[in-house]
PDB file of C-alpha atoms in Angstrom:
ATOM      1  CA  MET A   1     -11.046  11.745   2.253  1.00 54.00           C
ATOM      2  CA  ARG A   2      -9.960  14.241  -1.280  1.00 62.00           C
ATOM      3  CA  LYS A   3     -10.302  11.590  -4.093  1.00 81.00           C
ATOM      4  CA  LEU A   4      -6.339  10.972  -5.617  1.00 91.00           C
ATOM      5  CA  GLY A   5      -5.865   9.385  -9.671  1.00 93.00           C
ATOM      6  CA  THR A   6      -2.428   7.482 -10.174  1.00 95.00           C
ATOM      7  CA  ILE A   7      -0.502  11.120 -10.987  1.00 95.00           C
ATOM      8  CA  ASP A   8      -1.178  13.295  -8.465  1.00 96.00           C
ATOM      9  CA  LEU A   9      -0.387  10.435  -6.658  1.00 97.00           C
ATOM     10  CA  GLU A  10       3.021   9.796  -7.914  1.00 97.00           C
ATOM     11  CA  ILE A  11       3.725  13.818  -7.483  1.00 97.00           C
ATOM     12  CA  LEU A  12       2.956  13.512  -3.343  1.00 97.00           C
ATOM     13  CA  HIS A  13       4.584  10.464  -2.995  1.00 97.00           C
ATOM     14  CA  LEU A  14       7.918  12.641  -4.686  1.00 96.00           C
ATOM     15  CA  ALA A  15       7.114  15.620  -2.047  1.00 97.00           C
ATOM     16  CA  VAL A  16       6.996  12.810   0.954  1.00 96.00           C
ATOM     17  CA  ASN A  17      10.290  11.486  -0.483  1.00 95.00           C
ATOM     18  CA  GLY A  18      11.819  14.722  -0.395  1.00 94.00           C
ATOM     19  CA  ASN A  19      10.977  15.771   3.368  1.00 94.00           C
ATOM     20  CA  GLY A  20       7.795  17.637   2.278  1.00 96.00           C
ATOM     21  CA  THR A  21       9.173  19.065  -0.895  1.00 96.00           C
ATOM     22  CA  PHE A  22      10.050  19.138  -3.998  1.00 96.00           C
ATOM     23  CA  ASP A  23      11.372  21.119  -7.495  1.00 94.00           C
ATOM     24  CA  GLU A  24      11.961  21.309 -11.055  1.00 92.00           C
ATOM     25  CA  ASN A  25      15.172  19.018 -11.070  1.00 94.00           C
ATOM     26  CA  ASN A  26      13.487  16.788  -8.619  1.00 95.00           C
ATOM     27  CA  LEU A  27      10.735  16.034 -11.385  1.00 94.00           C
ATOM     28  CA  GLU A  28      13.333  16.180 -13.883  1.00 92.00           C
ATOM     29  CA  ASN A  29      15.016  13.078 -12.036  1.00 93.00           C
ATOM     30  CA  SER A  30      11.898  10.967 -11.541  1.00 94.00           C
ATOM     31  CA  GLU A  31       9.518   8.583 -13.514  1.00 94.00           C
ATOM     32  CA  LEU A  32       6.461  11.516 -14.075  1.00 94.00           C
ATOM     33  CA  LYS A  33       9.488  13.504 -16.490  1.00 91.00           C
ATOM     34  CA  ARG A  34       7.329  11.287 -19.339  1.00 93.00           C
ATOM     35  CA  LEU A  35       4.099  13.017 -18.906  1.00 92.00           C
ATOM     36  CA  GLY A  36       5.749  16.116 -20.860  1.00 90.00           C
ATOM     37  CA  VAL A  37       5.569  19.135 -19.516  1.00 91.00           C
ATOM     38  CA  GLY A  38       2.522  20.013 -20.658  1.00 93.00           C
ATOM     39  CA  LYS A  39       0.671  17.699 -18.694  1.00 93.00           C
ATOM     40  CA  LEU A  40       3.038  17.928 -15.493  1.00 94.00           C
ATOM     41  CA  LEU A  41       1.811  21.029 -15.028  1.00 94.00           C
ATOM     42  CA  ASP A  42      -1.325  21.476 -15.645  1.00 95.00           C
ATOM     43  CA  SER A  43      -1.160  18.041 -13.239  1.00 95.00           C
ATOM     44  CA  LEU A  44       0.910  20.697 -10.244  1.00 96.00           C
ATOM     45  CA  ALA A  45      -1.832  23.130 -11.548  1.00 96.00           C
ATOM     46  CA  THR A  46      -4.506  20.972 -10.110  1.00 95.00           C
ATOM     47  CA  LEU A  47      -2.915  19.639  -7.296  1.00 96.00           C
ATOM     48  CA  LYS A  48      -2.226  23.361  -6.403  1.00 96.00           C
ATOM     49  CA  ASP A  49      -6.064  24.375  -6.756  1.00 96.00           C
ATOM     50  CA  ARG A  50      -7.376  21.433  -4.891  1.00 95.00           C
ATOM     51  CA  LYS A  51      -4.786  23.148  -1.931  1.00 95.00           C
ATOM     52  CA  MET A  52      -2.600  19.412  -2.167  1.00 96.00           C
ATOM     53  CA  ILE A  53       0.727  21.323  -3.171  1.00 97.00           C
ATOM     54  CA  SER A  54       1.590  24.651  -2.267  1.00 96.00           C
ATOM     55  CA  LEU A  55       3.885  27.096  -4.363  1.00 95.00           C
ATOM     56  CA  ASN A  56       6.951  28.476  -1.894  1.00 95.00           C
ATOM     57  CA  GLU A  57       8.560  31.320  -3.083  1.00 93.00           C
ATOM     58  CA  ASN A  58      11.465  29.298  -4.682  1.00 93.00           C
ATOM     59  CA  GLY A  59      10.165  27.975  -7.311  1.00 93.00           C
ATOM     60  CA  SER A  60       9.864  24.375  -5.129  1.00 95.00           C
ATOM     61  CA  PHE A  61       6.720  22.877  -4.094  1.00 97.00           C
ATOM     62  CA  SER A  62       5.368  21.785  -1.038  1.00 97.00           C
ATOM     63  CA  ILE A  63       2.959  18.939   0.075  1.00 97.00           C
ATOM     64  CA  THR A  64       0.184  20.356   2.429  1.00 96.00           C
ATOM     65  CA  GLU A  65      -1.236  18.757   5.495  1.00 95.00           C
ATOM     66  CA  MET A  66      -4.406  19.289   3.930  1.00 94.00           C
ATOM     67  CA  ALA A  67      -2.874  16.097   0.968  1.00 95.00           C
ATOM     68  CA  LYS A  68      -0.852  14.392   4.867  1.00 94.00           C
ATOM     69  CA  GLU A  69      -4.070  13.573   6.133  1.00 93.00           C
ATOM     70  CA  ILE A  70      -4.832  11.548   2.393  1.00 93.00           C
ATOM     71  CA  LEU A  71      -2.558   9.012   3.332  1.00 95.00           C
ATOM     72  CA  TRP A  72       0.773   9.566   6.058  1.00 95.00           C
ATOM     73  CA  SER A  73      -1.015  10.775   9.240  1.00 92.00           C
ATOM     74  CA  LYS A  74      -0.521   9.172  12.449  1.00 90.00           C
ATOM     75  CA  ASN A  75      -4.620   9.823  12.786  1.00 89.00           C
ATOM     76  CA  ILE A  76      -5.117   7.113  10.135  1.00 91.00           C
ATOM     77  CA  PRO A  77      -4.720   3.141  10.774  1.00 92.00           C
ATOM     78  CA  THR A  78      -2.618   1.000   8.794  1.00 93.00           C
ATOM     79  CA  TRP A  79      -5.458  -0.792   7.687  1.00 94.00           C
ATOM     80  CA  ALA A  80      -7.007   2.357   6.187  1.00 93.00           C
ATOM     81  CA  LYS A  81      -4.303   3.740   4.789  1.00 95.00           C
ATOM     82  CA  ILE A  82      -4.666   0.070   2.817  1.00 96.00           C
ATOM     83  CA  LEU A  83      -7.226   0.849   2.158  1.00 95.00           C
ATOM     84  CA  ARG A  84      -7.272   3.936   0.213  1.00 95.00           C
ATOM     85  CA  LEU A  85      -3.864   3.258  -1.784  1.00 96.00           C
ATOM     86  CA  LEU A  86      -5.421   0.828  -3.116  1.00 96.00           C
ATOM     87  CA  GLN A  87      -9.061   2.526  -4.098  1.00 95.00           C
ATOM     88  CA  ILE A  88      -6.535   4.587  -6.312  1.00 96.00           C
ATOM     89  CA  LYS A  89      -4.000   1.905  -8.284  1.00 95.00           C
ATOM     90  CA  SER A  90      -2.922  -1.494  -7.768  1.00 95.00           C
ATOM     91  CA  CYS A  91       0.522  -3.053  -5.677  1.00 96.00           C
ATOM     92  CA  ASN A  92       2.486  -4.597  -4.399  1.00 94.00           C
ATOM     93  CA  MET A  93       3.507  -5.373  -0.848  1.00 93.00           C
ATOM     94  CA  GLU A  94       7.242  -3.688  -2.371  1.00 94.00           C
ATOM     95  CA  GLN A  95       5.341  -0.695  -3.421  1.00 96.00           C
ATOM     96  CA  ILE A  96       2.641  -0.538  -0.715  1.00 97.00           C
ATOM     97  CA  GLN A  97       5.705   0.101   2.272  1.00 96.00           C
ATOM     98  CA  ASP A  98       7.527   2.445  -0.231  1.00 96.00           C
ATOM     99  CA  ILE A  99       4.039   4.889  -0.665  1.00 97.00           C
ATOM    100  CA  LEU A 100       3.286   4.900   2.754  1.00 96.00           C
ATOM    101  CA  LYS A 101       6.445   4.480   4.568  1.00 95.00           C
ATOM    102  CA  ILE A 102       5.684   2.226   7.391  1.00 94.00           C
ATOM    103  CA  SER A 103       7.420  -1.569   8.753  1.00 92.00           C
ATOM    104  CA  LYS A 104       6.883  -4.794   6.167  1.00 89.00           C
ATOM    105  CA  ASP A 105       5.844  -6.428   9.125  1.00 88.00           C
ATOM    106  CA  GLU A 106       3.026  -3.783   9.402  1.00 89.00           C
ATOM    107  CA  ILE A 107       1.639  -3.766   7.229  1.00 92.00           C
ATOM    108  CA  MET A 108       1.182  -7.642   6.306  1.00 89.00           C
ATOM    109  CA  LYS A 109       0.039  -8.381   9.012  1.00 87.00           C
ATOM    110  CA  ASP A 110      -3.049  -5.973   7.708  1.00 90.00           C
ATOM    111  CA  VAL A 111      -3.082  -6.732   4.710  1.00 91.00           C
ATOM    112  CA  GLU A 112      -4.126 -10.067   5.571  1.00 86.00           C
ATOM    113  CA  LYS A 113      -6.243  -9.359   8.156  1.00 86.00           C
ATOM    114  CA  LEU A 114      -7.908  -6.840   5.513  1.00 91.00           C
ATOM    115  CA  ARG A 115      -7.850 -10.400   2.139  1.00 88.00           C
ATOM    116  CA  LYS A 116      -9.314 -12.579   5.529  1.00 84.00           C
ATOM    117  CA  ASN A 117     -12.300  -9.675   5.783  1.00 86.00           C
ATOM    118  CA  GLN A 118     -12.655  -9.938   2.159  1.00 88.00           C
ATOM    119  CA  LEU A 119     -11.710  -6.458   1.902  1.00 92.00           C
ATOM    120  CA  VAL A 120      -9.581  -7.112  -0.834  1.00 94.00           C
ATOM    121  CA  LEU A 121      -7.557  -9.909  -3.031  1.00 93.00           C
ATOM    122  CA  MET A 122      -3.825 -11.362  -3.419  1.00 90.00           C
ATOM    123  CA  SER A 123      -3.352 -12.196  -6.746  1.00 88.00           C
ATOM    124  CA  PRO A 124       0.642 -13.606  -8.008  1.00 85.00           C
ATOM    125  CA  GLN A 125       1.500 -11.597 -11.245  1.00 84.00           C
ATOM    126  CA  ARG A 126       4.165 -13.278 -13.165  1.00 81.00           C
ATOM    127  CA  ILE A 127       6.908 -10.144 -13.772  1.00 77.00           C
ATOM    128  CA  GLU A 128      10.069 -10.692 -15.202  1.00 77.00           C
ATOM    129  CA  GLY A 129      10.188 -14.004 -14.136  1.00 78.00           C
ATOM    130  CA  LYS A 130       9.412 -14.063 -10.923  1.00 80.00           C
ATOM    131  CA  VAL A 131       5.846 -13.874  -9.486  1.00 81.00           C
ATOM    132  CA  ILE A 132       4.777 -11.083  -6.891  1.00 88.00           C
ATOM    133  CA  LYS A 133       1.772 -11.033  -5.264  1.00 89.00           C
ATOM    134  CA  VAL A 134       0.140  -8.168  -6.445  1.00 93.00           C
ATOM    135  CA  TYR A 135      -3.387  -6.526  -3.638  1.00 95.00           C
ATOM    136  CA  GLU A 136      -6.296  -4.661  -5.523  1.00 95.00           C
ATOM    137  CA  ILE A 137      -9.110  -3.300  -2.889  1.00 96.00           C
ATOM    138  CA  LEU A 138     -12.591  -5.065  -3.438  1.00 93.00           C
ATOM    139  CA  THR A 139     -15.883  -3.757  -4.123  1.00 93.00           C
ATOM    140  CA  GLU A 140     -16.464  -4.609   0.128  1.00 91.00           C
ATOM    141  CA  GLY A 141     -13.005  -2.710   0.501  1.00 92.00           C
ATOM    142  CA  ILE A 142     -14.338   0.278  -1.349  1.00 92.00           C
ATOM    143  CA  GLU A 143     -17.351   0.496   0.505  1.00 90.00           C
ATOM    144  CA  GLU A 144     -15.639   0.377   4.214  1.00 88.00           C
ATOM    145  CA  VAL A 145     -13.453   3.203   3.465  1.00 87.00           C
ATOM    146  CA  ASP A 146     -16.305   5.264   1.993  1.00 87.00           C
ATOM    147  CA  LYS A 147     -18.154   4.638   5.457  1.00 85.00           C
ATOM    148  CA  THR A 148     -15.005   6.048   7.633  1.00 84.00           C
ATOM    149  CA  GLU A 149     -15.895   9.022   5.934  1.00 80.00           C
ATOM    150  CA  SER A 150     -19.253   9.385   8.114  1.00 79.00           C
ATOM    151  CA  GLU A 151     -18.733   7.147  11.071  1.00 79.00           C
ATOM    152  CA  GLY A 152     -14.841   6.982  12.226  1.00 79.00           C
ATOM    153  CA  PHE A 153     -12.186   4.441  12.158  1.00 80.00           C
ATOM    154  CA  ASP A 154     -12.756   2.939  15.282  1.00 74.00           C
ATOM    155  CA  LYS A 155     -16.703   1.376  14.513  1.00 64.00           C
ATOM    156  CA  ILE A 156     -15.425  -0.594  11.953  1.00 67.00           C
ATOM    157  CA  ASN A 157     -15.298  -4.254  12.982  1.00 65.00           C
ATOM    158  CA  PHE A 158     -13.007  -6.243  11.545  1.00 63.00           C
ATOM    159  CA  GLY A 159     -14.259  -9.288  13.560  1.00 56.00           C
ATOM    160  CA  GLU A 160     -10.486 -10.705  13.146  1.00 51.00           C
ATOM    161  CA  THR A 161      -9.100 -13.471  14.845  1.00 50.00           C
ATOM    162  CA  LYS A 162      -5.271 -12.394  16.198  1.00 52.00           C
ATOM    163  CA  LEU A 163      -4.273 -15.531  17.004  1.00 53.00           C
ATOM    164  CA  GLU A 164      -4.803 -17.185  13.191  1.00 62.00           C
ATOM    165  CA  ILE A 165      -3.706 -13.661  11.866  1.00 59.00           C
ATOM    166  CA  GLU A 166       0.131 -13.417  13.838  1.00 62.00           C
ATOM    167  CA  ILE A 167       0.168 -17.417  13.108  1.00 70.00           C
ATOM    168  CA  PHE A 168      -0.408 -16.574   9.154  1.00 69.00           C
ATOM    169  CA  TYR A 169       2.041 -13.902   9.219  1.00 66.00           C
ATOM    170  CA  MET A 170       4.653 -16.274  10.810  1.00 70.00           C
ATOM    171  CA  VAL A 171       3.731 -18.583   7.853  1.00 74.00           C
ATOM    172  CA  GLU A 172       4.498 -16.362   5.590  1.00 73.00           C
ATOM    173  CA  GLN A 173       8.282 -15.200   6.925  1.00 72.00           C
ATOM    174  CA  VAL A 174       9.272 -18.977   7.227  1.00 77.00           C
ATOM    175  CA  ILE A 175       8.398 -19.450   3.149  1.00 76.00           C
ATOM    176  CA  GLU A 176       9.947 -16.162   1.991  1.00 75.00           C
ATOM    177  CA  GLU A 177      13.558 -17.425   4.432  1.00 74.00           C
ATOM    178  CA  ILE A 178      12.748 -20.753   3.022  1.00 78.00           C
ATOM    179  CA  GLN A 179      12.803 -19.707  -0.224  1.00 73.00           C
ATOM    180  CA  ASP A 180      16.566 -17.837  -0.010  1.00 73.00           C
ATOM    181  CA  THR A 181      18.742 -20.658   1.462  1.00 75.00           C
ATOM    182  CA  GLN A 182      20.541 -23.336  -0.632  1.00 74.00           C
ATOM    183  CA  ILE A 183      18.508 -26.514  -0.054  1.00 78.00           C
ATOM    184  CA  GLY A 184      17.575 -28.100  -3.093  1.00 78.00           C
ATOM    185  CA  GLN A 185      14.280 -26.922  -4.769  1.00 82.00           C
ATOM    186  CA  THR A 186      12.446 -30.122  -4.485  1.00 80.00           C
ATOM    187  CA  GLN A 187      12.754 -30.065  -0.406  1.00 79.00           C
ATOM    188  CA  LYS A 188      11.879 -26.274  -0.815  1.00 76.00           C
ATOM    189  CA  ASP A 189       8.546 -26.898  -2.753  1.00 79.00           C
ATOM    190  CA  SER A 190       8.378 -29.642  -0.307  1.00 78.00           C
ATOM    191  CA  ILE A 191       8.223 -27.854   2.741  1.00 81.00           C
ATOM    192  CA  ILE A 192       6.467 -24.856   0.984  1.00 78.00           C
ATOM    193  CA  GLU A 193       3.549 -27.194   0.382  1.00 78.00           C
ATOM    194  CA  LYS A 194       3.808 -28.385   3.989  1.00 75.00           C
ATOM    195  CA  LEU A 195       3.955 -24.785   5.282  1.00 76.00           C
ATOM    196  CA  SER A 196       0.376 -23.704   3.073  1.00 76.00           C
ATOM    197  CA  LYS A 197      -1.576 -26.513   3.824  1.00 71.00           C
ATOM    198  CA  VAL A 198      -1.306 -24.707   7.519  1.00 72.00           C
ATOM    199  CA  LYS A 199      -1.899 -22.060   6.162  1.00 66.00           C
ATOM    200  CA  ASP A 200      -5.669 -22.884   4.377  1.00 68.00           C
ATOM    201  CA  LYS A 201      -6.456 -24.374   7.165  1.00 62.00           C
ATOM    202  CA  LEU A 202      -6.517 -21.202   9.440  1.00 60.00           C
ATOM    203  CA  GLU A 203      -9.042 -19.661   5.853  1.00 55.00           C
ATOM    204  CA  ILE A 204      -7.667 -16.474   5.562  1.00 50.00           C
TER     205      ILE A 204
END
């Protein structure tokens, strides 16, 4: 896999959001404008030299198939896409979903599988008064990603227990639903504490 930096990822993500293409106006209306013209032109030139983007006749850019193969190919399993993304930057669930264009349900199941196998670490962070779960790749996860380069995706054995993963995921969903209900906070805390104990028993 060709390595990407965080700025490379932002540019390619902009292309993916634009059905494969983007132009000067898209760049101007994105957070990439913070980089300044010089830095942005250098980043575009580097991606073009690496054959990650191509320049169109009308001055717009298109993401190449080579670049799509990193994070957006249907040939790559979701767990591998998640590891590849987290190797570039740590992300919360919403960011993973937005960048990879995969449903939250599917991502959640694979993230928990990766966590159980100690390839990914989840750490709660308080951002703007809210507790956000941020996921980062561990050294073992990087080794697993590197291993797929030579062994492919089919030979990786996580040894997960499917039933445990599904139960864990269902408990997570129930907790989220409880937090959105109108019942009192004390009652919420009591129910969530019991569900958390169920999660701990699963040892995931």
